[in-house]
PDB file of C-alpha atoms and ligand atoms in Angstrom:
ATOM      1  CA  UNK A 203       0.000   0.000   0.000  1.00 57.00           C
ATOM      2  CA  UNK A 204       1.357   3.342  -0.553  1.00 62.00           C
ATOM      3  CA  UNK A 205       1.981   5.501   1.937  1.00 72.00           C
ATOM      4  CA  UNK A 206       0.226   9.252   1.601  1.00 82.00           C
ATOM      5  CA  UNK A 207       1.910  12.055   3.000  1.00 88.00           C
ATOM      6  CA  UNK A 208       0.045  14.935   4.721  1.00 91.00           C
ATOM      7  CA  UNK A 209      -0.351  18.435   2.995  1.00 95.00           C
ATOM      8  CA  UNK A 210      -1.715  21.255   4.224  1.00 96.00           C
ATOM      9  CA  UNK A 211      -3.627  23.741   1.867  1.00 97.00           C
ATOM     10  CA  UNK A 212      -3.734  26.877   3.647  1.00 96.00           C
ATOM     11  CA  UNK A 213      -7.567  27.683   3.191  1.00 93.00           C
ATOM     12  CA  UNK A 214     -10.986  26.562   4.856  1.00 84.00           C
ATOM     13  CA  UNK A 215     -12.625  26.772   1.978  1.00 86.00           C
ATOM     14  CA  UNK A 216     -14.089  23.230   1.140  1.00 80.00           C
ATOM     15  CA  UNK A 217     -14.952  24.458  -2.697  1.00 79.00           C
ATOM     16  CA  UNK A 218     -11.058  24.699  -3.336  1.00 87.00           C
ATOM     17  CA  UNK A 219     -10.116  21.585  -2.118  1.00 87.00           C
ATOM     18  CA  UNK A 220     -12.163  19.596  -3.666  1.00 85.00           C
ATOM     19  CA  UNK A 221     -11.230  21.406  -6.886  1.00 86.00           C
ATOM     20  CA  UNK A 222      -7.715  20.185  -5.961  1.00 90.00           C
ATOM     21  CA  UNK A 223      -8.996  16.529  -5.384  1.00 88.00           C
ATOM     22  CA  UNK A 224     -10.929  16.747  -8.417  1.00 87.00           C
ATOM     23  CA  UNK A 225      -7.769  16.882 -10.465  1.00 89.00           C
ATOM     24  CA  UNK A 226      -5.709  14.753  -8.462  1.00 87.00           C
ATOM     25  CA  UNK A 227      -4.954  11.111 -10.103  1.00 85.00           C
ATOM     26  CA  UNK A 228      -5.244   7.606  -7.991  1.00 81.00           C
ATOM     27  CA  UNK A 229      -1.848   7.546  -7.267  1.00 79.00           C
ATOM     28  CA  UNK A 230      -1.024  11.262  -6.079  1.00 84.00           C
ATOM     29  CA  UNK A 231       1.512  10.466  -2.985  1.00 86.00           C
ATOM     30  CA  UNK A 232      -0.408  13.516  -1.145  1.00 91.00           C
ATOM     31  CA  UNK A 233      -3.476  13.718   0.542  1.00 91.00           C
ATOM     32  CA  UNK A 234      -4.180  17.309   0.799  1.00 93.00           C
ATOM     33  CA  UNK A 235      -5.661  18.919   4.314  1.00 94.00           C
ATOM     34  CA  UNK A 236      -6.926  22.229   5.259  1.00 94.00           C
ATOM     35  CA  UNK A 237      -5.384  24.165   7.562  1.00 95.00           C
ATOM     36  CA  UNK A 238      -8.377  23.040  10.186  1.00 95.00           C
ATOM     37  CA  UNK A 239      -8.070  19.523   9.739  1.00 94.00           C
ATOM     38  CA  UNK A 240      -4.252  20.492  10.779  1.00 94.00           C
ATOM     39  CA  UNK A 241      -5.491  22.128  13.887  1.00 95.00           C
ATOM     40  CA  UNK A 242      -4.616  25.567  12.578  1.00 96.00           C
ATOM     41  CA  UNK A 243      -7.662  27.352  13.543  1.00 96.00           C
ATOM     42  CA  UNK A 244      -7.123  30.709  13.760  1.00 96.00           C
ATOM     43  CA  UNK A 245      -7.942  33.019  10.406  1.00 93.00           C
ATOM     44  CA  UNK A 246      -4.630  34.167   8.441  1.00 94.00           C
ATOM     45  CA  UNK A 247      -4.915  38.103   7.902  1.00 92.00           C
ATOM     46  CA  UNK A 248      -4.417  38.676   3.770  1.00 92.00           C
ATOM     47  CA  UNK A 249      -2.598  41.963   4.444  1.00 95.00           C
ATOM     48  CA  UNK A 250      -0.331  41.929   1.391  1.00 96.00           C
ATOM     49  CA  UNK A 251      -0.386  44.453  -1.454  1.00 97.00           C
ATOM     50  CA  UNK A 252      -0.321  41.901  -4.178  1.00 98.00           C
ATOM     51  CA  UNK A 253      -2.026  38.569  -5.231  1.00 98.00           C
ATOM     52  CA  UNK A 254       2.147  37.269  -4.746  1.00 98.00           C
ATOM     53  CA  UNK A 255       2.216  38.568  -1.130  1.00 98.00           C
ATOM     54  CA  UNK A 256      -0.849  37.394   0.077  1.00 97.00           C
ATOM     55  CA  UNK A 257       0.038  34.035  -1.288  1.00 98.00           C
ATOM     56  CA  UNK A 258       3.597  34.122   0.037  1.00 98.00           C
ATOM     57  CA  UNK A 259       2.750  35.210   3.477  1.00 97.00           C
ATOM     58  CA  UNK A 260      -0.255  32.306   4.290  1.00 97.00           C
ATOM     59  CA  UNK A 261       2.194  29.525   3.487  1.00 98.00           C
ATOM     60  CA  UNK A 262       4.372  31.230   5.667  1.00 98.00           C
ATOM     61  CA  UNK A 263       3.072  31.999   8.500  1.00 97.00           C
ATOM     62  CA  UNK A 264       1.681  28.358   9.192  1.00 97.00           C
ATOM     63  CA  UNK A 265       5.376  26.772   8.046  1.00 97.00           C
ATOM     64  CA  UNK A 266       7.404  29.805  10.172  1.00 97.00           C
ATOM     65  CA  UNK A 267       4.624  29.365  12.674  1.00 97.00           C
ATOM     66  CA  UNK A 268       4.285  25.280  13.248  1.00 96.00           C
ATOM     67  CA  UNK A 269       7.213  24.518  11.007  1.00 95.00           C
ATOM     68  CA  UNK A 270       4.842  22.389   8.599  1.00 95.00           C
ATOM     69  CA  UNK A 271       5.338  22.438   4.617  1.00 96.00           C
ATOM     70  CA  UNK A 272       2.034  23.636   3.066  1.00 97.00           C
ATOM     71  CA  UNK A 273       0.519  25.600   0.252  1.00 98.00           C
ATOM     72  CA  UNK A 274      -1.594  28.300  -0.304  1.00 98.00           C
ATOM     73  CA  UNK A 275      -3.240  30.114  -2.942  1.00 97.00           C
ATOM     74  CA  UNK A 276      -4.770  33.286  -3.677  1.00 96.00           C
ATOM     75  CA  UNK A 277      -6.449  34.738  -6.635  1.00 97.00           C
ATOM     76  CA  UNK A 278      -7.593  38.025  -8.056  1.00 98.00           C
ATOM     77  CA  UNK A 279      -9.886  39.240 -10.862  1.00 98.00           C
ATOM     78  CA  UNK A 280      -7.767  41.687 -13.093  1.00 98.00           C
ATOM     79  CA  UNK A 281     -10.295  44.077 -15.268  1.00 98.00           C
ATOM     80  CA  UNK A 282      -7.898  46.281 -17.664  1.00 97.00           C
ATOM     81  CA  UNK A 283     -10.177  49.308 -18.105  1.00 98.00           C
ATOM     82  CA  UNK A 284     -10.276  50.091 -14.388  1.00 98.00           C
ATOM     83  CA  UNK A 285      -6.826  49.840 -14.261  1.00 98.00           C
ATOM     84  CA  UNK A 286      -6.752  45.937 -12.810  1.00 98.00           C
ATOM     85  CA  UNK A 287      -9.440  46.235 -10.106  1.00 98.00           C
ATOM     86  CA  UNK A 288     -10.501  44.348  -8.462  1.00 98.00           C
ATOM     87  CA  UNK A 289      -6.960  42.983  -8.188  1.00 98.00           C
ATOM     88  CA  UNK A 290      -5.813  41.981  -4.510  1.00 97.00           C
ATOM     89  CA  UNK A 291      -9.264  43.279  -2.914  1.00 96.00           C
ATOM     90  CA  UNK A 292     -11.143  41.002  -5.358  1.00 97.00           C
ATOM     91  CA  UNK A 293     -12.964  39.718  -2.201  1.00 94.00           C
ATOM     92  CA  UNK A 294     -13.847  42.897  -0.182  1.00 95.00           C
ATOM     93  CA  UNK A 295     -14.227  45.144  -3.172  1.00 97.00           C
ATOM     94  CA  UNK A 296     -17.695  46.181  -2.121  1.00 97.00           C
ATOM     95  CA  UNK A 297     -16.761  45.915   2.113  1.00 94.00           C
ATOM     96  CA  UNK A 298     -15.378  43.949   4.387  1.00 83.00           C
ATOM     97  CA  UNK A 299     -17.794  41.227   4.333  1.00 84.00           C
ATOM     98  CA  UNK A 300     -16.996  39.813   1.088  1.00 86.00           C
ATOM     99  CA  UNK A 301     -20.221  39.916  -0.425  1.00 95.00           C
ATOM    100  CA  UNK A 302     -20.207  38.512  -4.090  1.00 96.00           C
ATOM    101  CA  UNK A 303     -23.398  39.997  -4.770  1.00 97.00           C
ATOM    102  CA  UNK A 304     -22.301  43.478  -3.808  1.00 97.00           C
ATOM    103  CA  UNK A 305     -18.919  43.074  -5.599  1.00 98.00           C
ATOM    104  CA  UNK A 306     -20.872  42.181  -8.840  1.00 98.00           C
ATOM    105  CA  UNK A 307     -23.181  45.073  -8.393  1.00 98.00           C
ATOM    106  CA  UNK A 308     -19.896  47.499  -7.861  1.00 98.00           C
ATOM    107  CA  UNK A 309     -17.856  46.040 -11.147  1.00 98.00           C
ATOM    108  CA  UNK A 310     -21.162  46.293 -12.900  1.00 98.00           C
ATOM    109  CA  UNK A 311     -21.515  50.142 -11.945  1.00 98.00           C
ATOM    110  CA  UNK A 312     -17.488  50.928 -12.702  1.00 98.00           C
ATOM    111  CA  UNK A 313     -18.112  49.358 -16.223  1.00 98.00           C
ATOM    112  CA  UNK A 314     -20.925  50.719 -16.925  1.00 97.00           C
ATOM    113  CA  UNK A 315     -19.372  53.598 -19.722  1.00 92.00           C
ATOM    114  CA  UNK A 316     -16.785  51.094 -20.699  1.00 97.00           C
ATOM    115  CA  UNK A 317     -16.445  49.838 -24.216  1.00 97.00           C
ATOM    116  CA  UNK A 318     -13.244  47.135 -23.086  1.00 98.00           C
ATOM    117  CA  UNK A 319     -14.901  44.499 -20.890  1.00 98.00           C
ATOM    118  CA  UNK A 320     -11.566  42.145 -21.212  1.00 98.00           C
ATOM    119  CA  UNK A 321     -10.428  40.540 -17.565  1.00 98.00           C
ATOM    120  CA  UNK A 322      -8.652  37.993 -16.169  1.00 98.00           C
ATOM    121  CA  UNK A 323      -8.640  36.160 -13.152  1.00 98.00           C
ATOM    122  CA  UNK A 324      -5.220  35.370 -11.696  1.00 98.00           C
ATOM    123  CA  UNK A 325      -4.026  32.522  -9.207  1.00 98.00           C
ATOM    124  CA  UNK A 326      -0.935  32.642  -7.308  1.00 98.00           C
ATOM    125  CA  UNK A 327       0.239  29.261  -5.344  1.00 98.00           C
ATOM    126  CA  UNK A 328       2.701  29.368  -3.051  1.00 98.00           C
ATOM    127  CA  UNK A 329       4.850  25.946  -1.863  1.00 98.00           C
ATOM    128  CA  UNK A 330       6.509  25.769   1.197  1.00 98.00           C
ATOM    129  CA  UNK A 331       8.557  22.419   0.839  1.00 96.00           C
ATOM    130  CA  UNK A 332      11.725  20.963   2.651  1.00 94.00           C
ATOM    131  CA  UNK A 333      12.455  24.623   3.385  1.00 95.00           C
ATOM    132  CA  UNK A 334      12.522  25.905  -0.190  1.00 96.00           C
ATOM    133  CA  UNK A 335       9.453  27.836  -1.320  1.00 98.00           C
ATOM    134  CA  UNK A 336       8.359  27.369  -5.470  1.00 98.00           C
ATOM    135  CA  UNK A 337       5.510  29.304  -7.172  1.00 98.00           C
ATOM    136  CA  UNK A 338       2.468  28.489  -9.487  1.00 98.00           C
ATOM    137  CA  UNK A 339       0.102  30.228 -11.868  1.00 98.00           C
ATOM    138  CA  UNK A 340      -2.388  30.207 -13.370  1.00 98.00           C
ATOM    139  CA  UNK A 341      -4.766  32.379 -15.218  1.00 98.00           C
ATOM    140  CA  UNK A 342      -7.822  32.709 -17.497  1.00 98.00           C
ATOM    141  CA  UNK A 343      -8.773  35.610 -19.863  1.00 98.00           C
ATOM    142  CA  UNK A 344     -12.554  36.663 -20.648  1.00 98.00           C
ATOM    143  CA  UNK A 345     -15.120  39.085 -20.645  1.00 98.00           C
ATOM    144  CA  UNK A 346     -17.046  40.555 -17.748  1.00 98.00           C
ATOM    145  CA  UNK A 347     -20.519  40.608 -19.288  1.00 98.00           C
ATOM    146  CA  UNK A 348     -23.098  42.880 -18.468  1.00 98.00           C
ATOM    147  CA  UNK A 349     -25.494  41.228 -16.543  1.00 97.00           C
ATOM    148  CA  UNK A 350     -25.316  37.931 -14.372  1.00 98.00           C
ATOM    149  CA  UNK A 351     -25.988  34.407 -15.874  1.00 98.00           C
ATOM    150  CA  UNK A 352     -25.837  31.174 -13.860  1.00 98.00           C
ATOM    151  CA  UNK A 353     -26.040  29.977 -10.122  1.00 97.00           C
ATOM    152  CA  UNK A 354     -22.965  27.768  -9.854  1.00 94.00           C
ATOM    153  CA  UNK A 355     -19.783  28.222  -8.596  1.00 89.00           C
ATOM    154  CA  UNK A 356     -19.151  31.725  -6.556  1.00 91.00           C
ATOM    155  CA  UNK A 357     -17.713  35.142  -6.336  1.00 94.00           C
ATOM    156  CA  UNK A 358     -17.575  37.229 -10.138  1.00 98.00           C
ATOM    157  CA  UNK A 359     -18.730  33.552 -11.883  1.00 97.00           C
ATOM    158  CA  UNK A 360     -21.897  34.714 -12.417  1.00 98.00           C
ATOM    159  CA  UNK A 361     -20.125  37.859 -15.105  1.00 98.00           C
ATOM    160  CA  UNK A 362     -17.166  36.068 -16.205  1.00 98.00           C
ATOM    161  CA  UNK A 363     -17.431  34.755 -19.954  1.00 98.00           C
ATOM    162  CA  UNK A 364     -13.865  32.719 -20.390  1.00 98.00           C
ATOM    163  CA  UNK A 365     -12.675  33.803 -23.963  1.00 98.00           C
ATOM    164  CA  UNK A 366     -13.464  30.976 -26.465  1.00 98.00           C
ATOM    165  CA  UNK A 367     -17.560  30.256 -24.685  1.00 98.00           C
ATOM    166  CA  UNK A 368     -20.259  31.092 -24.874  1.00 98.00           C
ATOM    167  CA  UNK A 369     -21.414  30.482 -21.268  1.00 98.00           C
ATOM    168  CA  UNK A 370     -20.262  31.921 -17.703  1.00 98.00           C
ATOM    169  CA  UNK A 371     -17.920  30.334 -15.118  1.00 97.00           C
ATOM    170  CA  UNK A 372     -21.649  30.099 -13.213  1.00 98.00           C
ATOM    171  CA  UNK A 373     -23.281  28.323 -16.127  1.00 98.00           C
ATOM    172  CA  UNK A 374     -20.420  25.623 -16.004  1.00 96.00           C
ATOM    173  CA  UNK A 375     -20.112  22.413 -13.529  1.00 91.00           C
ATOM    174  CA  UNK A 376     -17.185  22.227 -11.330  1.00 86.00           C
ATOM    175  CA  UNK A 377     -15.109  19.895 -13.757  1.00 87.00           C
ATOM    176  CA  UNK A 378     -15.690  21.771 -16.592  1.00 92.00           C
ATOM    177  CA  UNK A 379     -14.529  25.055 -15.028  1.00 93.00           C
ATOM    178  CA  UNK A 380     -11.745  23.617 -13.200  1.00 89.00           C
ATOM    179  CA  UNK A 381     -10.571  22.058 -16.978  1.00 92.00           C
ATOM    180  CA  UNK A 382      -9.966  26.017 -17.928  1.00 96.00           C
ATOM    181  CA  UNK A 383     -10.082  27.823 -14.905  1.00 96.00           C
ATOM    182  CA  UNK A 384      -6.858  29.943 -13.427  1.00 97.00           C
ATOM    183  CA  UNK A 385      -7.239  27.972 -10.341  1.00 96.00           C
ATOM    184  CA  UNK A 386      -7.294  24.636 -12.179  1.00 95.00           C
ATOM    185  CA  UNK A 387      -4.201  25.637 -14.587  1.00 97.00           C
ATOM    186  CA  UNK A 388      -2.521  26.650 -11.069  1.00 97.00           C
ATOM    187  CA  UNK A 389      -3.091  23.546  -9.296  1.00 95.00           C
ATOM    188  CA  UNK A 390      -2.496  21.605 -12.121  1.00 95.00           C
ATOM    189  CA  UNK A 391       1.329  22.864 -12.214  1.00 97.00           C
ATOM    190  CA  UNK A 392       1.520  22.159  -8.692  1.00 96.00           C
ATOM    191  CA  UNK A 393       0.406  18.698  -8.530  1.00 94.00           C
ATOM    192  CA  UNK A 394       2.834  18.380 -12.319  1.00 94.00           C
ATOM    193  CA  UNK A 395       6.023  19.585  -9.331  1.00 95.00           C
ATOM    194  CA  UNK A 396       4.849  17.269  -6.583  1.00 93.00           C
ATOM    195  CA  UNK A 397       4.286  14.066  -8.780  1.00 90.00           C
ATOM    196  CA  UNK A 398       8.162  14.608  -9.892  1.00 90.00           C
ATOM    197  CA  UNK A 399       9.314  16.317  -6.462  1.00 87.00           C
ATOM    198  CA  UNK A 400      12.039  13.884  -4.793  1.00 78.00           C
ATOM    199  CA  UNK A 401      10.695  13.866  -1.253  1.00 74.00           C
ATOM    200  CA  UNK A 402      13.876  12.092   0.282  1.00 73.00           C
TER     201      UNK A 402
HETATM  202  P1  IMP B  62      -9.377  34.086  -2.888  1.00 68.47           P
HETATM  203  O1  IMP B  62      -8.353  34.971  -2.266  1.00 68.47           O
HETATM  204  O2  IMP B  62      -8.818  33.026  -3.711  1.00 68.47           O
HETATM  205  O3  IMP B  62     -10.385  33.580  -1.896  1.00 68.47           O
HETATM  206  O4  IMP B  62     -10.199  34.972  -3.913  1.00 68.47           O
HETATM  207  C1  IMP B  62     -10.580  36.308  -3.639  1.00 68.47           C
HETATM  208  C2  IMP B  62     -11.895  36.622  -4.296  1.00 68.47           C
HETATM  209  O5  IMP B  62     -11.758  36.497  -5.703  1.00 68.47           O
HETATM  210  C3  IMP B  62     -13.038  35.718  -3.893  1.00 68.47           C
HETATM  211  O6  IMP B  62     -13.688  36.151  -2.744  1.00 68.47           O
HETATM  212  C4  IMP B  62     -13.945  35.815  -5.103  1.00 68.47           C
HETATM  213  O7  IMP B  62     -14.727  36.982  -5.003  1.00 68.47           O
HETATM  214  C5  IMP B  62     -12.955  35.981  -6.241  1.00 68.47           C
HETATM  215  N1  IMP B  62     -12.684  34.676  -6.860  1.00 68.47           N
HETATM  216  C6  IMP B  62     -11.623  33.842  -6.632  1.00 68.47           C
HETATM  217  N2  IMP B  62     -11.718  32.755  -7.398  1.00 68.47           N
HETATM  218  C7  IMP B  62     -12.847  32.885  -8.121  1.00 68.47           C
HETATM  219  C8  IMP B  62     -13.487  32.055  -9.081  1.00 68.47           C
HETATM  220  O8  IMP B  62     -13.040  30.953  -9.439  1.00 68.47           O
HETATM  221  N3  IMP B  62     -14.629  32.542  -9.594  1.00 68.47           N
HETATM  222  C9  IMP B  62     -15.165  33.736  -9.244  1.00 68.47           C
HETATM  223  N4  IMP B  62     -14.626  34.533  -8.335  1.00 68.47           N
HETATM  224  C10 IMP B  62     -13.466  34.116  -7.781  1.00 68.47           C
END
């Protein structure tokens, strides 16, 4: 039998991890945990500037913290005509209670006179492994439409058309989106690096 070594995914959020199992194969030598299941309870403050610090500094404060390896991620939607927003606040555009409805509503409104809908989102991994720390991306590019379409997924799904459909991230099941997604393309490279990663 093969023994399955522990990894931590620095999030709580059960929608991302089982994105990440979703693409795993059978024999994946990991078995990725959240940070709960690792008895990390407390909430990790995203106070970086950048989708690259916010990544950098969740991995690690949990392996400068409890000296575990572990991974995090963190993503952004990138909108060119206002200048990249919603960027690094992607989740508290609107306030502090991350409220995807109110974020929509908000990109909607700053769009509103703009003739270039073209976005992207943007995913960031950070690895924290036998003290050496490697980075992932991942992104998708597509158009923020002007109304909402679709009731799956979460956050800006609901207005993001990837380029090449005809259908929203929220009109798409979770396999389907995670085929294309930046998040998908992110954790694909990662899981590519551990598969090959000597772990002696
Ligand atoms: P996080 O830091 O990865 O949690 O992402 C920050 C914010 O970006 C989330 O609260 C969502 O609003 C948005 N976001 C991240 N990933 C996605 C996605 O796959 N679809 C839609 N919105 C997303």
């Amino acid at each position: 039998m093969v023994m399955l070594r522990n990894m931590i995914f620095a999030t709580d959020n059960s929608n991302k991890v089982n994105e990440i199992n979703g693409l795993m194969s059978e024999n994946f030598s990991f078995r990725i945990i959240t940070k709960t299941e690792a008895g990390i309870l407390e909430q990790i403050e995203e106070t970086g500037t950048t989708i690259l610090e916010n990544a950098k500094l969740k991995a690690n404060y949990i392996t400068e913290k409890y000296g575990f390896d572990c991974f995090s991620e963190d993503t952004g939607l990138i909108v060119d005509a206002i200048g990249g927003e919603p960027g690094v606040y992607s989740a508290r555009y609107a306030g502090r209670d991350n409220d995807s409805e109110k974020n929509i509503e908000l990109l909607l409104k700053r769009l509103e006179n703009k003739a270039d809908r073209s976005a992207k989102f943007l995913t960031i991994i950070a690895l924290n492994i036998k003290k050496n720390q490697f980075i992932f991306e991942g992104e998708v590019k597509g158009t923020i439409i002007k109304s909402k379409r679709g009731d799956k997924g979460f956050g800006y799904d609901p207005v993001f058309q990837p380029d090449g459909f005809d259908i929203t991230f929220a009109e798409m099941d979770t396999d389907s989106k995670s085929k294309i997604s930046h998040r998908g393309r992110a954790f694909n490279k990662l899981i590519e690096f551990l598969n090959t990663y000597n772990l002696d």
